[in-house]
CSV table of C-alpha atoms and ligand atoms in Angstrom, one decimal:
chain,number,residue,atom,x,y,z
A,1,MET,CA,-6.8,-0.2,-21.1
A,2,SER,CA,-2.9,-0.6,-20.9
A,3,ALA,CA,-1.0,-2.0,-23.4
A,4,GLY,CA,-1.0,-5.6,-21.4
A,5,GLY,CA,-4.9,-5.3,-21.8
A,6,GLU,CA,-5.4,-4.2,-17.9
A,7,PHE,CA,-7.8,-1.5,-17.2
A,8,GLU,CA,-6.5,1.5,-15.2
A,9,SER,CA,-8.7,1.9,-12.0
A,10,LEU,CA,-12.1,0.9,-10.9
A,11,GLU,CA,-12.9,4.8,-9.9
A,12,GLU,CA,-11.9,5.7,-13.5
A,13,ILE,CA,-14.8,3.4,-14.9
A,14,LEU,CA,-17.4,4.7,-12.2
A,15,GLU,CA,-16.3,8.1,-13.0
A,16,ARG,CA,-16.9,7.5,-16.8
A,17,HIS,CA,-20.2,5.5,-16.7
A,18,VAL,CA,-22.1,6.4,-13.5
A,19,PRO,CA,-24.4,9.3,-14.3
A,20,GLU,CA,-23.2,12.6,-12.6
A,21,ALA,CA,-26.5,12.8,-10.7
A,22,GLN,CA,-26.0,9.5,-8.9
A,23,LEU,CA,-22.3,9.7,-8.9
A,24,SER,CA,-21.3,11.5,-5.5
A,25,GLU,CA,-23.7,9.0,-3.9
A,26,VAL,CA,-22.3,6.2,-5.3
A,27,LYS,CA,-19.1,7.3,-4.3
A,28,ARG,CA,-20.3,8.2,-0.7
A,29,ILE,CA,-21.6,4.6,0.1
A,30,LEU,CA,-18.4,2.9,-1.8
A,31,PHE,CA,-15.6,5.2,-0.4
A,32,GLY,CA,-16.9,7.1,2.5
A,33,LYS,CA,-17.0,10.7,3.4
A,34,GLU,CA,-15.9,12.8,0.4
A,35,ILE,CA,-12.1,13.7,1.0
A,36,THR,CA,-10.2,16.8,-0.2
A,37,LYS,CA,-7.6,16.6,-3.2
A,38,LEU,CA,-4.4,18.1,-2.2
A,39,LEU,CA,-2.7,20.8,-3.9
A,40,LEU,CA,0.8,19.7,-4.8
A,41,PRO,CA,3.7,21.9,-6.0
A,42,GLU,CA,3.9,22.6,-9.9
A,43,GLU,CA,7.9,21.0,-9.4
A,44,ALA,CA,6.6,17.6,-8.2
A,45,ILE,CA,3.6,17.6,-10.8
A,46,GLU,CA,6.3,18.1,-13.6
A,47,THR,CA,8.7,16.1,-12.3
A,48,ALA,CA,6.7,13.1,-11.9
A,49,LYS,CA,5.3,13.7,-15.6
A,50,GLU,CA,8.9,13.7,-16.7
A,51,CYS,CA,9.7,10.6,-15.1
A,52,ASN,CA,6.3,8.9,-16.3
A,53,PHE,CA,4.8,8.1,-12.6
A,54,GLU,CA,1.5,9.0,-11.4
A,55,LEU,CA,1.0,11.4,-8.5
A,56,LYS,CA,-2.1,11.9,-6.5
A,57,GLY,CA,-2.8,13.8,-3.4
A,58,TYR,CA,-5.7,13.6,-0.8
A,59,GLY,CA,-6.4,15.1,2.9
A,60,PHE,CA,-8.1,13.7,5.4
A,61,GLU,CA,-10.0,16.3,7.6
A,62,ALA,CA,-10.5,16.2,11.6
A,63,ALA,CA,-12.5,18.3,13.7
A,64,PRO,CA,-10.7,21.4,15.2
A,65,GLU,CA,-10.2,20.4,19.0
A,66,GLN,CA,-10.2,23.0,21.9
A,67,LEU,CA,-7.6,21.1,24.2
A,68,ARG,CA,-5.1,19.5,21.5
A,69,LEU,CA,-3.4,20.8,18.5
A,70,PRO,CA,-4.0,19.6,15.1
A,71,ARG,CA,-1.3,16.7,14.4
A,72,LYS,CA,-1.3,17.0,10.6
A,73,ILE,CA,1.1,15.0,8.7
A,74,ARG,CA,1.9,13.5,5.2
A,75,VAL,CA,2.3,10.2,4.3
A,76,GLY,CA,3.5,9.0,0.9
A,77,LEU,CA,3.0,5.5,-0.7
A,78,ILE,CA,5.1,4.1,-3.6
A,79,GLN,CA,4.3,1.7,-6.1
A,80,ASN,CA,6.5,0.7,-8.8
A,81,HIS,CA,7.2,-2.1,-11.6
A,82,ILE,CA,10.7,-3.5,-11.6
A,83,VAL,CA,12.7,-1.7,-14.0
A,84,LEU,CA,14.9,-4.5,-15.6
A,85,PRO,CA,13.8,-8.0,-16.6
A,86,THR,CA,13.9,-10.9,-13.5
A,87,TYR,CA,17.1,-12.5,-15.7
A,88,ALA,CA,19.1,-9.1,-16.0
A,89,PRO,CA,22.3,-9.2,-13.9
A,90,ILE,CA,21.5,-8.6,-10.3
A,91,LEU,CA,23.6,-5.5,-9.8
A,92,ASP,CA,22.1,-3.8,-13.0
A,93,GLN,CA,18.5,-4.7,-11.2
A,94,ILE,CA,19.7,-3.1,-8.1
A,95,ASN,CA,20.9,-0.1,-9.8
A,96,ALA,CA,18.3,0.8,-11.7
A,97,ILE,CA,15.5,0.1,-9.3
A,98,HIS,CA,17.3,2.3,-6.5
A,99,GLN,CA,17.7,5.0,-9.2
A,100,ARG,CA,13.9,4.8,-9.9
A,101,VAL,CA,12.7,4.9,-6.5
A,102,GLY,CA,15.1,7.4,-5.5
A,103,GLN,CA,13.5,9.8,-8.1
A,104,MET,CA,10.2,9.2,-6.2
A,105,VAL,CA,11.5,9.9,-3.0
A,106,GLU,CA,12.6,13.1,-4.1
A,107,VAL,CA,9.3,13.9,-5.6
A,108,ALA,CA,7.7,13.1,-2.1
A,109,ALA,CA,10.3,15.3,-0.5
A,110,MET,CA,9.0,18.3,-3.0
A,111,CYS,CA,5.4,17.4,-1.5
A,112,ASP,CA,6.7,17.6,2.0
A,113,VAL,CA,6.2,13.9,2.9
A,114,ASN,CA,6.9,13.2,6.7
A,115,ILE,CA,6.8,9.3,6.3
A,116,ILE,CA,7.2,7.1,3.3
A,117,CYS,CA,6.7,3.3,2.9
A,118,LEU,CA,8.1,1.3,-0.2
A,119,GLN,CA,6.4,-1.5,-1.6
A,120,GLU,CA,7.0,-5.2,-0.1
A,121,THR,CA,10.5,-6.5,-0.6
A,122,TRP,CA,11.1,-3.4,-3.0
A,123,SER,CA,14.9,-4.3,-3.2
A,124,GLU,CA,14.8,-7.8,-2.7
A,125,PHE,CA,18.4,-9.0,-3.5
A,126,LEU,CA,20.4,-6.3,-1.8
A,127,THR,CA,21.1,-7.7,1.4
A,128,THR,CA,21.9,-10.9,0.3
A,129,LEU,CA,24.7,-9.4,-1.9
A,130,ILE,CA,25.6,-5.9,-0.5
A,131,PRO,CA,24.9,-5.9,3.2
A,132,HIS,CA,23.4,-2.8,4.4
A,133,LEU,CA,23.5,-1.0,0.9
A,134,ASN,CA,19.8,-0.6,0.9
A,135,VAL,CA,19.7,0.8,4.2
A,136,ASP,CA,22.8,3.2,3.8
A,137,CYS,CA,21.3,4.8,0.5
A,138,PHE,CA,18.2,5.4,2.1
A,139,HIS,CA,19.5,6.5,5.4
A,140,GLN,CA,21.0,9.8,3.4
A,141,LEU,CA,17.6,10.3,1.9
A,142,ALA,CA,15.8,10.3,5.0
A,143,LYS,CA,18.3,12.6,6.9
A,144,LYS,CA,18.5,15.2,4.3
A,145,TYR,CA,14.4,15.4,3.5
A,146,ASN,CA,13.8,14.8,7.6
A,147,MET,CA,11.8,12.2,6.5
A,148,VAL,CA,11.1,8.3,8.1
A,149,ILE,CA,11.6,5.7,5.7
A,150,VAL,CA,9.9,2.5,5.6
A,151,SER,CA,11.9,0.1,3.4
A,152,PRO,CA,10.9,-3.3,2.9
A,153,ILE,CA,13.7,-5.8,2.0
A,154,LEU,CA,14.7,-9.4,2.0
A,155,GLU,CA,17.3,-9.6,4.8
A,156,ARG,CA,19.6,-12.3,5.4
A,157,GLU,CA,20.6,-12.8,9.0
A,158,LYS,CA,24.5,-13.7,8.9
A,159,LEU,CA,24.7,-16.3,11.5
A,160,HIS,CA,22.3,-19.0,10.1
A,161,ASN,CA,21.6,-17.5,6.7
A,162,THR,CA,18.1,-17.5,7.7
A,163,ILE,CA,15.9,-15.3,5.5
A,164,TRP,CA,13.3,-13.0,6.5
A,165,ASN,CA,11.0,-10.9,4.7
A,166,THR,CA,11.6,-7.4,6.9
A,167,ALA,CA,10.4,-3.8,6.9
A,168,VAL,CA,13.5,-1.5,8.2
A,169,VAL,CA,12.4,1.7,9.6
A,170,ILE,CA,14.8,4.7,9.1
A,171,SER,CA,14.0,7.5,11.5
A,172,ASN,CA,14.1,11.0,10.0
A,173,SER,CA,17.6,11.3,11.8
A,174,GLY,CA,19.0,8.8,9.3
A,175,ASN,CA,19.6,6.4,11.8
A,176,VAL,CA,17.8,2.7,11.8
A,177,LEU,CA,15.1,3.1,14.3
A,178,GLY,CA,14.3,-0.9,14.1
A,179,LYS,CA,13.0,-3.3,12.2
A,180,THR,CA,10.0,-5.6,11.8
A,181,ARG,CA,9.7,-9.3,10.2
A,182,LYS,CA,7.0,-10.6,8.2
A,183,ASN,CA,5.2,-12.8,10.5
A,184,HIS,CA,2.6,-14.7,8.7
A,185,ILE,CA,4.0,-16.3,5.6
A,186,PRO,CA,1.8,-17.4,2.9
A,187,ARG,CA,1.6,-20.7,1.2
A,188,ILE,CA,-1.0,-19.7,-1.7
A,189,GLY,CA,-0.9,-19.7,-5.4
A,190,ASP,CA,2.8,-19.0,-6.4
A,191,PHE,CA,3.5,-17.6,-3.3
A,192,ASN,CA,5.3,-20.4,-1.5
A,193,GLU,CA,7.2,-18.2,0.5
A,194,SER,CA,7.5,-20.8,3.4
A,195,THR,CA,10.1,-22.6,1.2
A,196,TYR,CA,12.6,-19.5,1.5
A,197,TYR,CA,11.0,-17.0,4.2
A,198,MET,CA,11.0,-17.9,7.8
A,199,GLU,CA,8.1,-16.6,10.2
A,200,GLY,CA,8.8,-13.3,11.7
A,201,ASP,CA,10.0,-13.5,15.6
A,202,THR,CA,9.7,-9.4,16.0
A,203,GLY,CA,6.0,-9.6,17.5
A,204,HIS,CA,3.8,-6.7,16.9
A,205,THR,CA,6.4,-3.8,17.3
A,206,VAL,CA,5.3,-0.2,17.2
A,207,PHE,CA,7.9,2.4,16.4
A,208,GLN,CA,7.8,5.9,17.9
A,209,THR,CA,8.8,8.4,15.3
A,210,VAL,CA,8.7,12.2,15.5
A,211,PHE,CA,5.6,12.0,13.2
A,212,GLY,CA,3.4,9.7,15.1
A,213,LYS,CA,3.4,5.9,16.1
A,214,ILE,CA,3.7,3.6,13.2
A,215,ALA,CA,3.9,-0.1,12.6
A,216,VAL,CA,4.4,-2.3,9.3
A,217,ASN,CA,1.9,-5.4,8.9
A,218,ILE,CA,3.6,-7.1,6.0
A,219,CYS,CA,1.5,-8.2,3.0
A,220,TYR,CA,-0.1,-11.7,3.8
A,221,GLY,CA,-0.3,-10.3,7.4
A,222,ARG,CA,-3.3,-8.1,6.1
A,223,HIS,CA,-5.8,-11.2,6.0
A,224,HIS,CA,-5.3,-11.7,9.7
A,225,PRO,CA,-7.5,-9.2,11.8
A,226,LEU,CA,-5.7,-10.0,15.0
A,227,ASN,CA,-2.5,-9.1,13.2
A,228,TRP,CA,-3.8,-5.5,12.7
A,229,PHE,CA,-5.2,-5.4,16.1
A,230,MET,CA,-2.1,-6.4,18.1
A,231,TYR,CA,-0.1,-3.7,16.4
A,232,SER,CA,-3.1,-1.0,17.3
A,233,ILE,CA,-3.0,-2.5,20.9
A,234,ASN,CA,0.5,-1.3,21.3
A,235,GLY,CA,-0.5,2.2,20.0
A,236,ALA,CA,-0.1,2.1,16.1
A,237,GLU,CA,-1.4,5.3,15.1
A,238,ILE,CA,-0.8,4.5,11.3
A,239,ILE,CA,-0.3,0.8,10.2
A,240,PHE,CA,1.6,0.4,6.9
A,241,ASN,CA,0.7,-2.5,4.7
A,242,PRO,CA,3.6,-3.0,2.0
A,243,SER,CA,2.3,-5.8,-0.3
A,244,ALA,CA,3.0,-7.8,-3.5
A,245,THR,CA,-0.1,-9.5,-4.6
A,246,VAL,CA,-1.7,-10.7,-7.9
A,247,GLY,CA,-5.5,-9.6,-9.4
A,248,ALA,CA,-6.6,-13.6,-9.8
A,249,LEU,CA,-6.0,-13.8,-5.9
A,250,SER,CA,-6.7,-11.0,-4.0
A,251,GLU,CA,-8.1,-8.0,-5.7
A,252,PRO,CA,-11.5,-8.5,-4.3
A,253,MET,CA,-10.1,-8.5,-0.9
A,254,TRP,CA,-7.9,-5.7,-1.4
A,255,PRO,CA,-10.3,-2.9,-1.0
A,256,ILE,CA,-11.8,-4.4,2.0
A,257,GLU,CA,-9.2,-6.0,4.3
A,258,ALA,CA,-6.6,-2.5,5.4
A,259,ARG,CA,-9.9,-0.1,5.1
A,260,ASN,CA,-11.6,-2.6,7.9
A,261,ALA,CA,-8.6,-2.6,10.0
A,262,ALA,CA,-8.6,1.1,9.9
A,263,ILE,CA,-12.4,1.1,11.0
A,264,ALA,CA,-11.9,-1.8,13.4
A,265,ASN,CA,-9.1,-0.2,15.3
A,266,HIS,CA,-9.5,3.4,15.1
A,267,CYS,CA,-6.2,4.1,13.0
A,268,PHE,CA,-5.0,5.1,9.7
A,269,THR,CA,-4.2,2.5,7.3
A,270,CYS,CA,-1.8,2.3,4.4
A,271,ALA,CA,-2.0,-0.5,1.6
A,272,ILE,CA,0.7,-0.5,-0.7
A,273,ASN,CA,1.1,-3.1,-3.8
A,274,ARG,CA,3.5,-4.0,-6.5
A,275,VAL,CA,2.4,-3.1,-10.0
A,276,GLY,CA,3.4,-4.8,-13.3
A,277,THR,CA,3.3,-8.5,-14.8
A,278,GLU,CA,6.9,-10.0,-14.4
A,279,THR,CA,8.2,-12.7,-16.5
A,280,PHE,CA,10.7,-15.3,-15.8
A,281,LYS,CA,12.9,-17.3,-18.1
A,282,ASN,CA,11.9,-20.9,-16.8
A,283,GLU,CA,8.1,-22.1,-16.8
A,284,PHE,CA,6.8,-22.8,-13.3
A,285,THR,CA,3.9,-24.6,-11.9
A,286,SER,CA,2.7,-24.5,-8.1
A,287,GLY,CA,1.3,-27.9,-8.4
A,288,ASP,CA,-2.2,-26.4,-8.7
A,289,GLY,CA,-3.3,-28.3,-11.8
A,290,LYS,CA,-2.5,-25.3,-14.4
A,291,LYS,CA,-0.4,-25.5,-17.1
A,292,ALA,CA,3.2,-24.2,-16.3
A,293,ARG,CA,3.9,-20.8,-17.2
A,294,ASN,CA,6.3,-17.9,-17.3
A,295,ASP,CA,4.6,-14.9,-15.7
A,296,PHE,CA,3.5,-14.6,-12.2
A,297,GLY,CA,0.1,-13.0,-13.1
A,298,HIS,CA,-0.6,-9.0,-12.7
A,299,PHE,CA,0.4,-7.2,-9.6
A,300,TYR,CA,-2.4,-4.6,-9.7
A,301,GLY,CA,-0.9,-1.6,-7.6
A,302,SER,CA,-4.1,0.0,-6.4
A,303,SER,CA,-2.4,1.5,-3.4
A,304,TYR,CA,-4.7,3.5,-1.1
A,305,VAL,CA,-4.9,4.8,2.4
A,306,ALA,CA,-8.0,4.4,4.8
A,307,ALA,CA,-9.0,6.3,7.7
A,308,PRO,CA,-10.6,5.4,10.9
A,309,ASP,CA,-13.9,6.7,9.8
A,310,GLY,CA,-14.0,4.3,7.2
A,311,SER,CA,-13.3,6.6,4.3
A,312,ARG,CA,-10.6,6.1,1.7
A,313,THR,CA,-8.4,7.9,-0.7
A,314,PRO,CA,-8.8,6.5,-4.4
A,315,GLY,CA,-6.4,4.0,-5.4
A,316,LEU,CA,-3.5,4.7,-7.6
A,317,SER,CA,-3.3,3.0,-11.1
A,318,ARG,CA,-3.8,-0.9,-11.6
A,319,THR,CA,-0.9,-0.6,-14.3
A,320,ARG,CA,1.4,2.5,-13.8
A,321,ASP,CA,3.9,3.4,-11.3
A,322,GLY,CA,2.9,6.0,-8.7
A,323,LEU,CA,3.3,8.1,-5.6
A,324,LEU,CA,0.3,8.9,-3.4
A,325,VAL,CA,0.4,11.6,-1.1
A,326,VAL,CA,-1.9,11.8,1.9
A,327,GLU,CA,-2.1,14.4,4.5
A,328,MET,CA,-4.1,13.3,8.0
A,329,ASP,CA,-4.7,14.7,11.2
A,330,LEU,CA,-3.7,12.1,13.7
A,331,ASN,CA,-6.4,13.5,16.1
A,332,LEU,CA,-9.1,11.8,13.9
A,333,ASN,CA,-8.0,8.6,15.4
A,334,ARG,CA,-9.3,9.6,19.0
A,335,GLN,CA,-12.4,11.7,17.4
A,336,ILE,CA,-13.6,8.2,16.0
A,337,SER,CA,-12.9,6.4,18.9
A,338,ASP,CA,-14.8,8.9,21.0
A,339,ILE,CA,-17.9,8.1,18.6
A,340,TRP,CA,-17.8,4.7,17.9
A,341,SER,CA,-15.7,3.0,20.9
A,342,PHE,CA,-14.4,0.0,19.2
A,343,LYS,CA,-11.5,-0.4,21.7
A,344,MET,CA,-13.4,0.9,24.9
A,345,THR,CA,-16.4,-1.8,24.0
A,346,GLY,CA,-14.4,-4.7,22.8
A,347,ARG,CA,-14.5,-7.8,25.5
A,348,TYR,CA,-10.8,-8.4,25.4
A,349,ALA,CA,-10.4,-10.1,28.8
A,350,GLU,CA,-13.4,-12.6,27.7
A,351,TYR,CA,-11.8,-13.3,24.2
A,352,ALA,CA,-8.6,-13.6,25.8
A,353,GLU,CA,-9.7,-16.3,28.3
A,354,GLU,CA,-11.9,-18.4,25.6
A,355,LEU,CA,-8.9,-17.9,23.2
A,356,SER,CA,-6.4,-19.4,25.8
A,357,LYS,CA,-8.7,-22.4,25.9
A,358,ALA,CA,-9.3,-22.6,22.3
A,359,VAL,CA,-5.5,-23.2,21.5
A,360,GLN,CA,-5.3,-26.1,23.8
A,361,ARG,CA,-5.4,-29.6,21.9
A,362,ASP,CA,-8.5,-30.9,24.4
A,363,PHE,CA,-10.4,-27.7,23.3
A,364,LYS,CA,-14.2,-28.3,23.0
A,365,PRO,CA,-16.0,-25.5,20.8
A,366,ASN,CA,-18.8,-24.0,23.2
A,367,ILE,CA,-22.0,-25.1,21.2
A,368,VAL,CA,-25.4,-25.9,22.6
A,369,LYS,CA,-27.5,-28.6,21.0
A,370,GLU,CA,-30.9,-29.8,21.6
A,371,GLU,CA,-30.6,-33.1,22.9
B,1,URP,N1,3.5,-11.3,-0.8
B,1,URP,C1,2.5,-12.2,-0.3
B,1,URP,O1,2.4,-12.4,1.0
B,1,URP,N2,1.5,-12.4,-1.1
B,1,URP,C2,0.5,-13.2,-0.7
B,1,URP,C3,-0.7,-13.2,-1.4
B,1,URP,C4,-1.4,-12.3,-0.6
B,1,URP,O2,-1.5,-12.0,0.5
B,1,URP,O3,-2.4,-11.7,-1.3
């Protein structure tokens, strides 16, 4: 248990309590085919220890093919606490969080990560105050380390002061490849985001990087299977899901949603969650009948990667900052598609026709009843 009374991870509990003889079968059924541990460089392991964050590495294998070369790449997922309290001066908060996440990106570079994704609005104040600061310092890192950086931020549009929850994709050249805006805005629990973010207008953009085609399905979008599906229809090979969500609300769904999306869409998915319990000076309620409180609940981390064959990595800690490094061969997507053929067998024209009727006001559900 951590000082805050939170336990470390489900996997750790299983490892500790399930008898050795049954553990591998329990893990196979719960987590899918066993995956390999990555040997990470000593320098990275030491630096992570010094900087007090968890560093884990895993690899998904694909079968060798006769007509295609392997397409092995490494992704990095970063989960982190806020560094200073929510009521510290904003510029101090910005500098502190930049320094922290910068350290973690450096370690990712030591581990040869090709594409890294940070958590949802990891740097939420930046563009409000200092336009493009966030992008500017990370584009230098992207270029220096030949790394694509997915950087989810709060974006303020200049003309009308519209605020969006956005992920900027910085190419390995250091240039901004584009951005995607959160397209489903939550109205649940304390996440009253519709009072400050606008629904995104960037559609289901997929970014062609030198390492593969990627998309970003921001947080609450993971509850919508069609959202994942549309990124996949546009060709995404890896879909990142940078999130910020708390235990009481969503933890039982967390291991299922991104993993199911990887299976259903023959792609890799990367679920990243914030970590820590954040407190505010003023008490608040969400009109939910609960007593006014100062904290938002526990952001439970547990970031993980899922593969199209339904296997998944263990999660990062529920309580600690962490970097998850995952090697994957993108050939696995087509290999699994060739076995299960979900894309080929989906009746999309039929769904599209029925759906176009279902969104009409005069829609009558197709139900047969006994007279
Ligand atoms: N950040 C965010 O969209 N949170 C909503 C809650 C959830 O989707 O689990």
